[in-house]
CSV table of C-alpha atoms in Angstrom, one decimal:
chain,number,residue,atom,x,y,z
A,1,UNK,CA,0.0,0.0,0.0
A,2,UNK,CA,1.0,3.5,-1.0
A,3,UNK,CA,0.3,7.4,0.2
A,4,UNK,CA,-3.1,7.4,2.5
A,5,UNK,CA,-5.8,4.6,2.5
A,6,UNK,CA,-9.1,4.6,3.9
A,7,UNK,CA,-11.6,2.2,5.6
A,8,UNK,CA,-14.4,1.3,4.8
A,9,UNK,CA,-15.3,3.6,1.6
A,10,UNK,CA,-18.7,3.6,2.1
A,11,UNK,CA,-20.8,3.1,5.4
A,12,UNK,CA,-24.5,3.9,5.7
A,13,UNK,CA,-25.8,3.9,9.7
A,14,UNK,CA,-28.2,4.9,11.6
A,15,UNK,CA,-29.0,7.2,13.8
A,16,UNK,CA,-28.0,5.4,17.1
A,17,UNK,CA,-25.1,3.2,15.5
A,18,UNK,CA,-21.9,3.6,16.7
A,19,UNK,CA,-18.8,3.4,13.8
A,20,UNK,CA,-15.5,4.4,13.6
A,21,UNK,CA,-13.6,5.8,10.2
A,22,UNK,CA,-9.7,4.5,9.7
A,23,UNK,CA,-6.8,6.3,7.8
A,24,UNK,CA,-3.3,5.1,7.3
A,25,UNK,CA,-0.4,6.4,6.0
A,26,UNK,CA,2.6,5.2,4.2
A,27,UNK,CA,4.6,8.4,3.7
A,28,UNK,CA,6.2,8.8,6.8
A,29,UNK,CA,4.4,12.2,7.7
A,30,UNK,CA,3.9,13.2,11.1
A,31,UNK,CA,0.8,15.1,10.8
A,32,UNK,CA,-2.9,13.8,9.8
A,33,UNK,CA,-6.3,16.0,9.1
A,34,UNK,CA,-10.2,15.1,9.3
A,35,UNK,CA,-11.9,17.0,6.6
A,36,UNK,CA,-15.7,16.9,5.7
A,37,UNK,CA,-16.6,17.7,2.3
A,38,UNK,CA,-20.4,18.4,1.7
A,39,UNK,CA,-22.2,19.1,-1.8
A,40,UNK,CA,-21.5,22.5,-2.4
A,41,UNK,CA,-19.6,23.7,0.1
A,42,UNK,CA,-15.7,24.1,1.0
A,43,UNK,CA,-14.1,21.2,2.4
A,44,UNK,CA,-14.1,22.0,6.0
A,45,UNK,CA,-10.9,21.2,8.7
A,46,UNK,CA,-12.4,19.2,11.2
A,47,UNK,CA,-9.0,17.7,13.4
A,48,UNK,CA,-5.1,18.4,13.1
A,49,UNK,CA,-2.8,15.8,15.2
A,50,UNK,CA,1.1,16.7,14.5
A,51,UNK,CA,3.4,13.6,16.1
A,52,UNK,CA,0.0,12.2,17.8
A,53,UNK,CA,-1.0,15.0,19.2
A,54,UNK,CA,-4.2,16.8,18.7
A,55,UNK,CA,-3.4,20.4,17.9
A,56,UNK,CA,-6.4,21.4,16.5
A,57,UNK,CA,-10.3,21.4,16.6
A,58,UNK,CA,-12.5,23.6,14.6
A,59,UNK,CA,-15.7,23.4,16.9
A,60,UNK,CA,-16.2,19.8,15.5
A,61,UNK,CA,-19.8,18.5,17.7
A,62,UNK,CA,-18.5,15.7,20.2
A,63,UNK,CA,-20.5,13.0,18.5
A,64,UNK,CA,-17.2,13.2,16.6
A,65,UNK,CA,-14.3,12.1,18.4
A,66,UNK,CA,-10.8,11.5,16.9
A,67,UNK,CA,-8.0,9.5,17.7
A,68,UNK,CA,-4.4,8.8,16.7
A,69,UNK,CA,-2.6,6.2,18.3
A,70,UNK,CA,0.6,6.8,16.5
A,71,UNK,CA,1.9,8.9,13.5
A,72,UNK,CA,0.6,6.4,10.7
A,73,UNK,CA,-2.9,5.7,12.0
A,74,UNK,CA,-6.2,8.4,12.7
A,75,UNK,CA,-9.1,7.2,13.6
A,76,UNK,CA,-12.9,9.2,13.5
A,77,UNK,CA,-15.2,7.7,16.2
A,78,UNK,CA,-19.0,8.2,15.1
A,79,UNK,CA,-21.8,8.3,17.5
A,80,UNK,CA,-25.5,9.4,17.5
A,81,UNK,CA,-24.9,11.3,14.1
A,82,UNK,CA,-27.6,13.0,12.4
A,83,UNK,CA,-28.3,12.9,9.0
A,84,UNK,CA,-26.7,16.2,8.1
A,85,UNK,CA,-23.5,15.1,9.0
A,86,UNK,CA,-24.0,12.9,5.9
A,87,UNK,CA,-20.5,13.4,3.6
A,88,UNK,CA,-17.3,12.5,2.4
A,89,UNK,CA,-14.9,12.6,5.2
A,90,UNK,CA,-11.4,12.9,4.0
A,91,UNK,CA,-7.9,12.1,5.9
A,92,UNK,CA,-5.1,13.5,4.7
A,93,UNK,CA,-1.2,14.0,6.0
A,94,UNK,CA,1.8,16.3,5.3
A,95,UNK,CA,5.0,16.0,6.5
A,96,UNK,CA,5.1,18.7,9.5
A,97,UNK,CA,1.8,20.0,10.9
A,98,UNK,CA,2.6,23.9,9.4
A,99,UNK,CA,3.0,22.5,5.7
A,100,UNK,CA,0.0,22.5,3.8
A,101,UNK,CA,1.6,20.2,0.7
A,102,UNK,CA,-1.9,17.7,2.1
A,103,UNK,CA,-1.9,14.0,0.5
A,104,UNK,CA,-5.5,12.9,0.6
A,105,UNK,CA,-6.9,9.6,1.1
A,106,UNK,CA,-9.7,8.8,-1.5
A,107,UNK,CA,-12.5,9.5,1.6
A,108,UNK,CA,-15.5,7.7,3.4
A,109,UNK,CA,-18.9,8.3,1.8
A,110,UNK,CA,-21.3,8.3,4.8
A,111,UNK,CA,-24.8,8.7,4.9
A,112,UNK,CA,-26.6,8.8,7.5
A,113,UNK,CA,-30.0,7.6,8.0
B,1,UNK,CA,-12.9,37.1,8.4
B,2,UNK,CA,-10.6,35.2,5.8
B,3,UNK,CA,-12.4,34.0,3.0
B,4,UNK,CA,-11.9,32.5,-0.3
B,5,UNK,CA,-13.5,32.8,-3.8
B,6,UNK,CA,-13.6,30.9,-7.1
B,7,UNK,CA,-14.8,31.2,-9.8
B,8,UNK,CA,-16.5,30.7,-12.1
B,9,UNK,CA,-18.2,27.6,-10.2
B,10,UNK,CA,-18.2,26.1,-13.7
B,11,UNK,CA,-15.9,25.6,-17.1
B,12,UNK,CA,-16.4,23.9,-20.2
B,13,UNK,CA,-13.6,24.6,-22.6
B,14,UNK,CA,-12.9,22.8,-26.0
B,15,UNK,CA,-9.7,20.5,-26.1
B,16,UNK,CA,-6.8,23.2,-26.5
B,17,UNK,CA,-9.0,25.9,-26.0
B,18,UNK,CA,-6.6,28.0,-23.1
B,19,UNK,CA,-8.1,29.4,-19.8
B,20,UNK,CA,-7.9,30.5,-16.3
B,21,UNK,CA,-9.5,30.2,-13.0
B,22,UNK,CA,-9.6,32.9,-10.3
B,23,UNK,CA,-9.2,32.1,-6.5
B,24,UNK,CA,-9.5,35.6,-5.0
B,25,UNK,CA,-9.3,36.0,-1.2
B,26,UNK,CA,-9.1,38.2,2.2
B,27,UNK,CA,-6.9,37.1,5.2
B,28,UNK,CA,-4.9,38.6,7.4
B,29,UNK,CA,-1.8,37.4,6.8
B,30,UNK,CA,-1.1,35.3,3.9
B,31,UNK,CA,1.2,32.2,4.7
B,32,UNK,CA,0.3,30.4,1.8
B,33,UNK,CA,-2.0,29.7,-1.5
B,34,UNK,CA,-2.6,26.0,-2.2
B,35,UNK,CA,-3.8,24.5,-5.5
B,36,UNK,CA,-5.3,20.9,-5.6
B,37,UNK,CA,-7.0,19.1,-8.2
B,38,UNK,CA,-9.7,16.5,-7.4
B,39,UNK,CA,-11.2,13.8,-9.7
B,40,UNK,CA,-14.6,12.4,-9.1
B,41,UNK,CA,-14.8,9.5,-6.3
B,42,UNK,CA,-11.1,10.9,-5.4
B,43,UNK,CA,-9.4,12.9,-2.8
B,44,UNK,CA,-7.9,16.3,-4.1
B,45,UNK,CA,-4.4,15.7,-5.1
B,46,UNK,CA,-1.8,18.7,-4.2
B,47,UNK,CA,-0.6,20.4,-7.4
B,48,UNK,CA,1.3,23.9,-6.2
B,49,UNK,CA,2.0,26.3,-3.3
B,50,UNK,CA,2.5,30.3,-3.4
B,51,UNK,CA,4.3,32.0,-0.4
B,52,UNK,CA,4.3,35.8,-2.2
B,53,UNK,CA,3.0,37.9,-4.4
B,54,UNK,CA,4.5,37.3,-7.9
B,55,UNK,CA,5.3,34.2,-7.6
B,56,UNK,CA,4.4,31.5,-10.1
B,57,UNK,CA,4.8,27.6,-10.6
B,58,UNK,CA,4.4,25.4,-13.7
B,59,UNK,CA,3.4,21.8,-13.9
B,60,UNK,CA,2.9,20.7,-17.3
B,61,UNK,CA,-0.1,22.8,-19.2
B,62,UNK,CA,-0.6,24.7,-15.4
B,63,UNK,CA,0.5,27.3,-14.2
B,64,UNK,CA,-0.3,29.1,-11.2
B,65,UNK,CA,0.2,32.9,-10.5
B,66,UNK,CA,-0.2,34.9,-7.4
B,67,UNK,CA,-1.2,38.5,-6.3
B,68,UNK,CA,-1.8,40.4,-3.3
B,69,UNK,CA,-5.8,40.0,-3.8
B,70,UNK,CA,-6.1,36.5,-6.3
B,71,UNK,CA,-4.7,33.8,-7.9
B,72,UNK,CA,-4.8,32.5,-11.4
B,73,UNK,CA,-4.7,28.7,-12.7
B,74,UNK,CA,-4.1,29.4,-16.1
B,75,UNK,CA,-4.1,26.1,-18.3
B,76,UNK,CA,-3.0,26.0,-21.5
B,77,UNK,CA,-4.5,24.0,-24.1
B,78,UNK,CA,-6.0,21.7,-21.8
B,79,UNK,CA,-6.5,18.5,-22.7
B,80,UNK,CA,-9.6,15.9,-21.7
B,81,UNK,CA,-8.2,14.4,-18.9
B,82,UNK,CA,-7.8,18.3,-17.0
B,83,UNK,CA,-11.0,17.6,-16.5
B,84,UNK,CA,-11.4,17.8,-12.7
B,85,UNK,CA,-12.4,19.9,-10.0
B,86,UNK,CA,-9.8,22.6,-8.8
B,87,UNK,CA,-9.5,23.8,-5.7
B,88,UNK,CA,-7.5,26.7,-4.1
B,89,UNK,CA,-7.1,27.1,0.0
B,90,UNK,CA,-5.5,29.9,1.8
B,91,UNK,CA,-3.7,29.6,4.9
B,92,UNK,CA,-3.9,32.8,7.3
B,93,UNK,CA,-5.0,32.4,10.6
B,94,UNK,CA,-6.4,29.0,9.4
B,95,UNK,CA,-6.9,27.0,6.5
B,96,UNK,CA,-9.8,27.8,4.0
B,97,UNK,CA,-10.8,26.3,1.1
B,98,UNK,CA,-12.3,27.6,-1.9
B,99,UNK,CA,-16.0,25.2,-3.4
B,100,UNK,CA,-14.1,24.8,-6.1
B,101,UNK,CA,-14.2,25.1,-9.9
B,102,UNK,CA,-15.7,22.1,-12.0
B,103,UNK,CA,-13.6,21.8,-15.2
B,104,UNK,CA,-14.7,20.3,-18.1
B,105,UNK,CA,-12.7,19.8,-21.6
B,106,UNK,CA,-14.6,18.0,-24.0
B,107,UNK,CA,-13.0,16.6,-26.9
């Protein structure tokens, strides 16, 4: 595997389901991002970790909850969502936290139902 | 409040026909302008950065320009497979993206 995978590429839940969103990289970065991307809007900076840590969080609703267990791996820990948090979350990485040079994983579709 | 423009939200150009897109923007405090390209079903994929005013970077039939105020991807006779969504993010106080422009080069 190569650059910034993804699992699972599409997940439909409900309501009350709990699920959680992986990303891996394989470029030996040592920061990761959450971004949501919703039909016609910006993509939108959810969580910045840099060496595991999280140094970022743009007023992202605790029924999302991040984690990053070491530099390769983020996780995004869904709970009790509501439908319009329906999207395609992205991961990406870059090699320090301050450069913006992002390598994108191909996303999660989620719906939410 | 930083914010970021593009347009127009759409493009359809005829293979080699030449163009540009605009990305114009307010922060306070540029650090850096970021172009990416994203295919359908993909994550965007990085294609330049701009630091200053006047600065400019080519990557094959791109080329991307920057002023205090905008920034121009100009691409010259584009080919099909340009066909993408582009999409510029400024980096001030925080990171903002752009919706995008959906480019379309039909044969």
């Amino acid at each position: 595997e190569t650059g910034v995978t993804q699992t699972p590429r599409h997940l439909v839940m409900g309501m009350t389901n709990k699920k959680s969103l992986k990303c891996e990289q394989h470029l030996g970065h040592n920061a990761m991002y959450w971004y949501k991307q919703s039909a016609k809007k910006p993509l939108e900076l959810m969580f910045v970790y840099s060496l595991e840590e999280r140094v970022e969080n743009n007023s992202v609703p605790s029924r999302f909850s991040p984690e990053c267990p070491n530099s390769s791996h983020l996780f995004l820990h869904l709970h009790t969502l509501q439908p319009e948090d329906s999207a395609l979350y992205l991961c990406a990485s870059s090699q320090f936290q301050d450069s913006y040079e992002q390598y994108f994983g191909p996303g999660t579709r989620l719906t939410v139902t | 409040e930083d914010q970021v423009t593009q347009s127009p939200e759409a493009l359809r150009l005829q293979e080699g026909e030449s163009s540009s897109l605009n990305c114009s923007y307010t922060v306070s405090g540029l650090r850096g302008l970021f172009w990416y390209r994203q295919d359908p079903g993909k994550g965007p994929e990085f294609l330049f950065t701009l630091y200053s005013a006047g600065e400019e970077k080519e990557k094959e039939r791109l080329k991307a320009t920057l002023t205090k105020k905008e920034s121009f991807l100009h691409i010259t006779a584009p080919k099909p497979e340009d066909s993408a969504t582009y999409l510029c993010a400024v980096l001030g106080y925080a990171l903002n993206f752009g919706k995008g422009t959906s480019l379309l080069v039909t044969p």
